C-alpha positions as a Markdown table, in Angstrom:
| # | Residue | x | y | z |
|---|---|---|---|---|
| 1 | Met | 118.6 | 104.0 | 120.2 |
| 2 | Ile | 116.7 | 104.9 | 117.3 |
| 3 | Asp | 112.3 | 104.0 | 117.1 |
| 4 | Glu | 110.2 | 103.2 | 114.9 |
| 5 | Lys | 109.5 | 106.2 | 113.5 |
| 6 | Lys | 113.5 | 105.7 | 111.9 |
| 7 | Ile | 115.0 | 108.8 | 115.0 |
| 8 | Leu | 118.6 | 108.7 | 116.3 |
| 9 | Phe | 118.8 | 108.9 | 119.8 |
| 10 | Ser | 122.0 | 109.2 | 121.5 |
| 11 | Leu | 123.1 | 110.5 | 125.1 |
| 12 | Gly | 124.8 | 114.2 | 124.6 |
| 13 | Lys | 128.8 | 114.7 | 125.8 |
| 14 | Glu | 128.8 | 118.4 | 125.0 |
| 15 | His | 127.0 | 121.2 | 127.5 |
| 16 | His | 126.6 | 123.5 | 125.1 |
| 17 | Ala | 122.6 | 124.2 | 126.0 |
| 18 | Arg | 120.0 | 124.0 | 129.7 |
| 19 | Phe | 117.1 | 124.0 | 129.6 |
| 20 | Glu | 114.9 | 126.7 | 130.1 |
| 21 | Thr | 113.7 | 127.2 | 133.8 |
| 22 | Lys | 111.7 | 130.4 | 133.9 |
| 23 | Ile | 108.9 | 129.8 | 135.9 |
| 24 | Pro | 105.7 | 130.1 | 135.1 |
| 25 | Pro | 105.9 | 128.7 | 132.2 |
| 26 | His | 107.7 | 125.6 | 133.5 |
| 27 | Lys | 107.1 | 124.5 | 137.2 |
| 28 | Val | 109.2 | 123.0 | 139.9 |
| 29 | Ser | 109.0 | 119.8 | 138.7 |
| 30 | Cys | 110.2 | 121.5 | 135.2 |
| 31 | Arg | 113.9 | 121.4 | 137.1 |
| 32 | Leu | 113.5 | 118.2 | 139.3 |
| 33 | Asn | 113.1 | 116.1 | 135.8 |
| 34 | Gly | 115.6 | 118.0 | 134.2 |
| 35 | Thr | 118.4 | 117.5 | 136.6 |
| 36 | Trp | 117.4 | 112.9 | 137.0 |
| 37 | Arg | 116.9 | 110.5 | 135.7 |
| 38 | Phe | 116.3 | 106.9 | 136.3 |
| 39 | Gly | 117.4 | 107.9 | 139.6 |
| 40 | Phe | 120.1 | 109.0 | 138.8 |
| 41 | Lys | 121.5 | 112.5 | 139.6 |
| 42 | Ile | 122.6 | 114.8 | 136.0 |
| 43 | Thr | 123.8 | 118.0 | 135.5 |
| 44 | Ala | 121.0 | 121.1 | 133.2 |
| 45 | Gln | 123.5 | 120.5 | 130.4 |
| 46 | Gln | 122.9 | 117.4 | 129.7 |
| 47 | His | 120.5 | 116.3 | 126.7 |
| 48 | Tyr | 120.2 | 113.8 | 124.6 |
| 49 | Asn | 120.2 | 115.0 | 120.6 |
| 50 | Ala | 117.6 | 113.0 | 118.1 |
| 51 | Phe | 118.6 | 113.1 | 114.4 |
| 52 | Ser | 116.2 | 111.8 | 111.9 |
| 53 | Glu | 117.6 | 109.3 | 109.4 |
| 54 | Thr | 116.5 | 111.7 | 106.6 |
| 55 | Gly | 118.5 | 113.8 | 106.8 |
| 56 | Asn | 116.6 | 116.5 | 108.7 |
| 57 | Phe | 113.2 | 116.7 | 110.0 |
| 58 | Ser | 110.8 | 117.5 | 107.3 |
| 59 | Asn | 106.7 | 116.9 | 109.0 |
| 60 | Glu | 107.6 | 116.4 | 112.9 |
| 61 | Val | 105.7 | 118.0 | 115.6 |
| 62 | Trp | 107.1 | 116.8 | 118.8 |
| 63 | Lys | 105.0 | 117.9 | 122.2 |
| 64 | Asn | 107.4 | 120.3 | 125.1 |
| 65 | Cys | 107.1 | 119.4 | 128.9 |
| 66 | His | 104.0 | 121.6 | 128.4 |
| 67 | Asp | 102.7 | 119.2 | 125.8 |
| 68 | Glu | 103.0 | 123.0 | 123.3 |
| 69 | Lys | 103.8 | 121.6 | 120.5 |
| 70 | Ile | 107.6 | 122.2 | 118.6 |
| 71 | Ala | 107.0 | 121.7 | 115.4 |
| 72 | Leu | 110.4 | 121.0 | 113.7 |
| 73 | Lys | 110.4 | 121.3 | 110.3 |
| 74 | Gly | 113.5 | 122.0 | 108.6 |
| 75 | Arg | 116.1 | 120.5 | 111.5 |
| 76 | Ser | 118.7 | 118.4 | 111.7 |
| 77 | His | 118.5 | 117.3 | 114.7 |
| 78 | Val | 116.6 | 118.5 | 117.9 |
| 79 | Asn | 118.9 | 118.7 | 121.4 |
| 80 | Ile | 115.7 | 116.9 | 123.7 |
| 81 | Phe | 116.7 | 117.3 | 127.9 |
| 82 | Ala | 115.4 | 114.4 | 131.0 |
| 83 | Asn | 112.3 | 117.0 | 131.9 |
| 84 | Asp | 111.5 | 116.7 | 127.7 |
| 85 | Phe | 111.9 | 120.5 | 127.5 |
| 86 | Ile | 113.2 | 120.8 | 123.4 |
| 87 | Cys | 115.6 | 123.1 | 121.8 |
């Protein structure tokens, strides 16, 4: 899937990362949202890979599961979990 900013999103087949679960700052809903997608159970390691068409993110700032701003400058890709946790 490619969005309007020309960011390519694909469901990652690798399971090398997982979202944070420490309470606080996370809530129980962060855990639930990270393990369910469209009504189906997924693993805590399952995530989407996001790649910029230019090869790296320049001045992109995205929000995570708590609306905190995450600067992506200089990163070639990011892992985004079902609960919007970015790593």
